[in-house]
Short mmCIF file of C-alpha atoms in Angstrom, two decimals:
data_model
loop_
_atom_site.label_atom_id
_atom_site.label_comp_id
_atom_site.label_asym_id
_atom_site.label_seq_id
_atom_site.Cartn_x
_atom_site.Cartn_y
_atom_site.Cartn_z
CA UNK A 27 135.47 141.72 75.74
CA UNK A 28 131.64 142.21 75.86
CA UNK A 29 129.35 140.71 73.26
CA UNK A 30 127.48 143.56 71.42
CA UNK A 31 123.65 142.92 71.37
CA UNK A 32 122.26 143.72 67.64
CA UNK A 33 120.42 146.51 67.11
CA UNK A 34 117.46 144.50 65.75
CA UNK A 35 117.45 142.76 69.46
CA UNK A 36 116.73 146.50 70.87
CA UNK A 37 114.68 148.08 68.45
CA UNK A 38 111.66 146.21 68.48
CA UNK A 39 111.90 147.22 73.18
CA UNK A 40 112.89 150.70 72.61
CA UNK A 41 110.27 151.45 69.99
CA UNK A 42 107.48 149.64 72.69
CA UNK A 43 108.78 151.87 75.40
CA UNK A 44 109.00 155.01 73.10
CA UNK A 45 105.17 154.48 71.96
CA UNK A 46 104.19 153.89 75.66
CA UNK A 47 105.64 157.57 76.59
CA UNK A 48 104.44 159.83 73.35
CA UNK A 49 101.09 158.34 73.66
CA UNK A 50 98.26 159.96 71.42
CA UNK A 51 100.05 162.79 70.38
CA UNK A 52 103.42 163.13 71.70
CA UNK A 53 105.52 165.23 73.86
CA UNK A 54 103.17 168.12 74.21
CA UNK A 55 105.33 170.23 76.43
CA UNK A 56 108.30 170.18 73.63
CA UNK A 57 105.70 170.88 70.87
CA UNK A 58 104.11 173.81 73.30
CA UNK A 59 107.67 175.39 74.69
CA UNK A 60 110.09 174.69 71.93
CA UNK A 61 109.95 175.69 68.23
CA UNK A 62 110.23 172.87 65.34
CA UNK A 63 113.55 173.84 64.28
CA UNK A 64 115.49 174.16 67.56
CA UNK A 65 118.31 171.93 67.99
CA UNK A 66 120.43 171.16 70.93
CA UNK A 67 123.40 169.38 72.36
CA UNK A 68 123.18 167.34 75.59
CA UNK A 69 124.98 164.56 77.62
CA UNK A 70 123.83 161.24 78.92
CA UNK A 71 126.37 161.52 82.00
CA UNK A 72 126.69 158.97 85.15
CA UNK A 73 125.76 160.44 88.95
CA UNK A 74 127.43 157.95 90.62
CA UNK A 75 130.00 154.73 89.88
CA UNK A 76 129.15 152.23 88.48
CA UNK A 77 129.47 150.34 85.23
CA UNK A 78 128.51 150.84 81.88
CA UNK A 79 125.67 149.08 79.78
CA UNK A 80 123.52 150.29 77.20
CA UNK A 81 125.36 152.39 74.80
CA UNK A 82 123.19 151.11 71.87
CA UNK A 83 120.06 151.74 73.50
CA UNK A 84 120.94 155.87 73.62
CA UNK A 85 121.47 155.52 70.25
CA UNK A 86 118.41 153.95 69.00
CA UNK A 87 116.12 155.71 70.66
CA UNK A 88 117.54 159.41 69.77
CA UNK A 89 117.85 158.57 66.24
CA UNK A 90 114.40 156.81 65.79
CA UNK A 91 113.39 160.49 67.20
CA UNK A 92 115.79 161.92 64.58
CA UNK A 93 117.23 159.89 62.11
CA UNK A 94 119.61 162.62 61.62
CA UNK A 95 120.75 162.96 65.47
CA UNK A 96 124.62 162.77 66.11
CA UNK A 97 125.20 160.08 68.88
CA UNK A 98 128.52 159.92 70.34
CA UNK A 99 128.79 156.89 72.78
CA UNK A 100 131.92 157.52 74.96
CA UNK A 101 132.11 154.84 77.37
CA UNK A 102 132.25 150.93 75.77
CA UNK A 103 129.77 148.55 77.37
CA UNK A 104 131.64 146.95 80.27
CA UNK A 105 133.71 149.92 81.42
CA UNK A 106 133.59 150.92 84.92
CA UNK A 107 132.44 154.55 85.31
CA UNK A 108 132.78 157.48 87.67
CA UNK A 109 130.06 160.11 89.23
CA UNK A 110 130.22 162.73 86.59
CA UNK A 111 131.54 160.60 83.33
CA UNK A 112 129.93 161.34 80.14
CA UNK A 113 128.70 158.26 79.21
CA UNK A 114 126.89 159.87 75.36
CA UNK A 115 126.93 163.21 74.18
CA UNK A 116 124.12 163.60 71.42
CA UNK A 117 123.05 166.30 68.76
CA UNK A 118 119.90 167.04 66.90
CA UNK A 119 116.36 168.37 66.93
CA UNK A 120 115.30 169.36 70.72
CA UNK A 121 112.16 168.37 70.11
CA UNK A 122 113.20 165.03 69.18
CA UNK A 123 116.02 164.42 71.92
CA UNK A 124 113.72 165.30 74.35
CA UNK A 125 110.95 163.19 73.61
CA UNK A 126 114.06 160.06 73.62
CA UNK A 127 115.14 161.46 76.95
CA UNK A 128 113.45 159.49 79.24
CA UNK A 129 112.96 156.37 77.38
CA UNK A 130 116.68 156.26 77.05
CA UNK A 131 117.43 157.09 81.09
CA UNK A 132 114.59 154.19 81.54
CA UNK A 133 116.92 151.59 79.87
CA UNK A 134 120.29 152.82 80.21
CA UNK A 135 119.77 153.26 84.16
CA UNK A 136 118.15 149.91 84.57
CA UNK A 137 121.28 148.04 82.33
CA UNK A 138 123.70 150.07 83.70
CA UNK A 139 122.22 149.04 87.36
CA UNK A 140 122.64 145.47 86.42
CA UNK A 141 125.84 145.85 85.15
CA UNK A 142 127.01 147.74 88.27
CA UNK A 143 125.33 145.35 90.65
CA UNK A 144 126.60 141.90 88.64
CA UNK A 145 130.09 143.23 88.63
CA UNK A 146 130.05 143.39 92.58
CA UNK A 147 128.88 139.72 92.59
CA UNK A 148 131.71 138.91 90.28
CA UNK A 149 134.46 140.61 92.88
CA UNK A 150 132.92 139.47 95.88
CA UNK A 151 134.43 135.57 94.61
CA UNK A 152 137.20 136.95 93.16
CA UNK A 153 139.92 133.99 93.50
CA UNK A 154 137.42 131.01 93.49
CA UNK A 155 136.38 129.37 90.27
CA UNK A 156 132.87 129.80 90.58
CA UNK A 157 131.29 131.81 88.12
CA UNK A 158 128.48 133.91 88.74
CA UNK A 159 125.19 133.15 86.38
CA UNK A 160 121.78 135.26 86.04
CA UNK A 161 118.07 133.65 85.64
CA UNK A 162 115.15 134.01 83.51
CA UNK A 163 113.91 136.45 86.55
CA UNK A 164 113.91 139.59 84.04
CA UNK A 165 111.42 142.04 83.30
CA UNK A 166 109.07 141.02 80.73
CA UNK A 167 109.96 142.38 77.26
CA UNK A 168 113.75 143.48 78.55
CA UNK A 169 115.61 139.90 78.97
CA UNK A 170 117.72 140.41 76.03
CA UNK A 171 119.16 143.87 77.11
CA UNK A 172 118.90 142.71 80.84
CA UNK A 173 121.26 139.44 80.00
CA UNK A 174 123.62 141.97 78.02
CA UNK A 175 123.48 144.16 81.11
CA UNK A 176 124.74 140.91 83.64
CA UNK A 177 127.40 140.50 80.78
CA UNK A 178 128.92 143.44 80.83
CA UNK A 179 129.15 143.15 84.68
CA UNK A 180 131.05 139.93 83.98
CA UNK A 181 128.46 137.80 84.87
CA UNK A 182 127.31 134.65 82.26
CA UNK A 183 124.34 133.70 81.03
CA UNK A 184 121.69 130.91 82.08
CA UNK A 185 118.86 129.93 79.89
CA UNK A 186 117.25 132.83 77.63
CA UNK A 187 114.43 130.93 77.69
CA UNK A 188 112.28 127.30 78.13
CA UNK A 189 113.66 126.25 74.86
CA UNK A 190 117.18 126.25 74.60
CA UNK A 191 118.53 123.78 77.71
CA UNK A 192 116.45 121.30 79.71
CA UNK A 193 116.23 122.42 83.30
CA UNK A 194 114.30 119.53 85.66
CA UNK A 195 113.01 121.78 88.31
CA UNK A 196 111.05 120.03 91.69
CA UNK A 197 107.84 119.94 90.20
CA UNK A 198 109.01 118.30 86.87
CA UNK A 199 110.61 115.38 89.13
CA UNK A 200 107.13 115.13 91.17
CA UNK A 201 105.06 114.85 88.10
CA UNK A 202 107.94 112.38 86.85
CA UNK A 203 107.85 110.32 89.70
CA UNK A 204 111.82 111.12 91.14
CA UNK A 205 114.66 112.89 90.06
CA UNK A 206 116.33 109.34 87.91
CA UNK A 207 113.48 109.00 85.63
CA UNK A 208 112.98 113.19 85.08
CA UNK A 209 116.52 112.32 84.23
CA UNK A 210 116.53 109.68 82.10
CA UNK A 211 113.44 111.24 79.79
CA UNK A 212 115.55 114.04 79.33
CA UNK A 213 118.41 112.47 77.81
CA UNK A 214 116.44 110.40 76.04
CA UNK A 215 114.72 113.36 74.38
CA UNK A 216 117.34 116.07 74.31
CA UNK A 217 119.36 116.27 70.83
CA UNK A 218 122.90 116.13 70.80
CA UNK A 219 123.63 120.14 71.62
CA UNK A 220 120.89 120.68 74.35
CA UNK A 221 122.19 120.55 77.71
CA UNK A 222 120.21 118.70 80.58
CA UNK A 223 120.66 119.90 84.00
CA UNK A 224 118.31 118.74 87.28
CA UNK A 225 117.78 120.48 90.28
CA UNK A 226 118.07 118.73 93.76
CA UNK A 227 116.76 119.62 97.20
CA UNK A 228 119.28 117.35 99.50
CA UNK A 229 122.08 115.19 99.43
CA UNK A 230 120.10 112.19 98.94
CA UNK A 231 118.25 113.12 95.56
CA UNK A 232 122.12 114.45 94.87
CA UNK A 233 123.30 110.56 94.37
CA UNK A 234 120.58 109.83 92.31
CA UNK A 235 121.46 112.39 90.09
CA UNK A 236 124.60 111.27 89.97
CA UNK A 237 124.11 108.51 89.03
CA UNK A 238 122.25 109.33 85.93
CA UNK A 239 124.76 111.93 84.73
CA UNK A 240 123.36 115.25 83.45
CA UNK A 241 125.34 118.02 82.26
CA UNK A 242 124.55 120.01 85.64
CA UNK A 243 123.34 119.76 88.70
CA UNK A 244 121.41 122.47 90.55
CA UNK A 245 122.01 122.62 94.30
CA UNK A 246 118.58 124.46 95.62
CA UNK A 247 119.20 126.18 98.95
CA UNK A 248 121.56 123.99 100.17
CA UNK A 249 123.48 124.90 103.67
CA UNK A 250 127.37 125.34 103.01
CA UNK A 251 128.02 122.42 104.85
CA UNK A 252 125.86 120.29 102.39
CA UNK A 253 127.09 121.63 99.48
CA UNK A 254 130.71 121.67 100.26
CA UNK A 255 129.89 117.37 100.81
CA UNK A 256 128.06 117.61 97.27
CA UNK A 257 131.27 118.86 95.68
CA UNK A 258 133.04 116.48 97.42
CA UNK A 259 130.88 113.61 96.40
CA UNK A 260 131.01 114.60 92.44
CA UNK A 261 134.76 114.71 92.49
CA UNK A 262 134.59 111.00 93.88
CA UNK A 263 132.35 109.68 91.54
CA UNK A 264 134.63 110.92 88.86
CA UNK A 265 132.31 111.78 86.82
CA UNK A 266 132.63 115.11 84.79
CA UNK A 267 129.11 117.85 85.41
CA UNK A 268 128.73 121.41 86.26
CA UNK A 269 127.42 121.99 90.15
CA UNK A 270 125.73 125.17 90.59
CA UNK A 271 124.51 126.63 93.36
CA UNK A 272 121.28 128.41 93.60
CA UNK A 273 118.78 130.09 96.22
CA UNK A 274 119.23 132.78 98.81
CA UNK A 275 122.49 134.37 97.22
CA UNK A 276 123.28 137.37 98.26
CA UNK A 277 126.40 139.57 98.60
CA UNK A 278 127.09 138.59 102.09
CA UNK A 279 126.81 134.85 101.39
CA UNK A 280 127.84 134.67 97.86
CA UNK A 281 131.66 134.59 99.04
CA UNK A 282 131.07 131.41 101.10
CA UNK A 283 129.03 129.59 98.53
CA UNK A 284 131.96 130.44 96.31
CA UNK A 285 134.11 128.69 98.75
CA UNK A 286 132.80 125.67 98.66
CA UNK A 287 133.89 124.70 95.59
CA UNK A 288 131.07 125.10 93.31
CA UNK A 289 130.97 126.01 89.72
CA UNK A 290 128.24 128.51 89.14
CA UNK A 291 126.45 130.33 91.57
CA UNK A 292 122.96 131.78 90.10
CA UNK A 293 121.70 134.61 91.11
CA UNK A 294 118.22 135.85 90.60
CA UNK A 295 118.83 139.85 92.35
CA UNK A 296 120.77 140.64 89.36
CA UNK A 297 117.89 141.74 87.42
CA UNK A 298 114.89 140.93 89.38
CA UNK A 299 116.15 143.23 92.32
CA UNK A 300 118.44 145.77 90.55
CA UNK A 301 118.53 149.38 91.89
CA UNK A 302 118.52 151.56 88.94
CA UNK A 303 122.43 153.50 88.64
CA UNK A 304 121.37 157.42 88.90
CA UNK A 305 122.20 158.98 85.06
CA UNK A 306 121.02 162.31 83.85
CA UNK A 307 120.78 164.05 80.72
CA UNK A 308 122.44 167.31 80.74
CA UNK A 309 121.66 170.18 78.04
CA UNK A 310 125.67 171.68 76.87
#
């Protein structure tokens, strides 16, 4: 079951992206061709498969153009779609629905394109245990709705942001002076929820992580061969961390990174490479 994302998450985006499109004075071709009191009925409905995310964000953005809109969402965030699905049907002032129109298409294609593309990573290791993760490669201003979008393709969630897990990256060991002491100021520092997890470039900064035990360990663009020995080499040292796999995953090499044995694969296309899923809004 998909976590809903509170409204007060989306407001704050949809009202920044509904400002951006009225601009000085609104949706001039609504005021010009359509009188003040003319209300319509119209459907958000899906062009092609895919998956759904984004329900709430039809919502908010019709009714903060009419409070008093109806907005039906059909299809639960998380549910695979079909070309010609109605994925909302809404009710109010034209005027008003119109000027949410494209605001709402903006968002809704972009999540549901996310959604759709996450849940093909998720079947392409269907049968392995890896999971597959996203990264804090979003679109400014959209990472909350973007992360909700990879979750209702089935896909988990990395860091939201810098301060909620300690991630050790290859210029934080250079400054540090190697991937042990990066390591060992971490733990040191990081309170008793906050997770520390290092990122290695080889096999032999692999041991020294090790060694030092974080909660994960990133493999950066390893070769399958190399990371199939680093999964090997953590289950002999018996010591209990997260491997995940990162770097150059795509869906014809996600399967064999899955293979190897590795925990979580991240994946930085979900969002930062999406291709938007084709909806249209539909006057009834």
């Amino acid at each position: 079951m998909t976590r809903s994302l509170p409204d007060l998450v989306i407001e704050p985006v949809v009202r920044l992206a509904l400002t951006e499109d009225l601009g000085r004075c609104g949706d001039v071709t609504a005021q010009a061709c359509i009188p003040e009191d003319a209300r319509m009925t119209a459907q958000f409905r899906a062009r092609q498969d895919g998956v759904m995310a984004g329900g709430a964000v039809v919502r908010i953005a019709c009714q903060m153009m009419d409070p008093k809109a109806r907005v039906d969402v059909r299809v639960s965030d998380g549910a695979d779609i079909a070309k010609g699905d109605v994925l909302v049907e809404v009710e109010g002032s034209a005027r008003g629905l119109l000027a949410a129109e494209r605001t709402a298409l903006n968002i809704l294609g972009r999540m549901c394109g996310i959604a759709t593309q996450t849940r093909a990573y998720v079947r392409a290791v269907a049968g392995a245990p890896a999971k597959i993760a996203d990264t804090r490669k979003t679109t400014p201003g959209l990472r909350a709705l973007e992360k909700h979008a990879v979750a209702c393709g089935g896909g988990i969630n990395h860091r939201f942001g810098l301060d909620d897990a300690i991630l050790i990256k290859d210029n934080h060991v250079a400054v540090c002076g190697g991937v042990g002491q990066a390591v060992r100021a971490a733990k040191a520092f990081a309170p008793h929820l906050m997770k520390v997890e290092v990122e290695v470039d080889g096999l032999d900064q692999l041991d020294e992580a090790i060694a030092e035990q974080p909660d994960v360990i990133m493999l950066d663009n390893f070769n399958l061969t190399d990371m199939a020995e680093a999964v090997a080499r953590v289950k002999a040292s018996g010591i209990k961390l997260v491997l995940e796999a990162s770097g150059g995953v795509n869906l014809d090499t996600v399967a064999g990174i899955a293979a190897t044995g590795v925990d979580v694969i991240s994946v930085g296309a979900l969002t930062h490479s999406v291709i938007q899923l084709d909806i249209g809004l539909d006057a009834v």
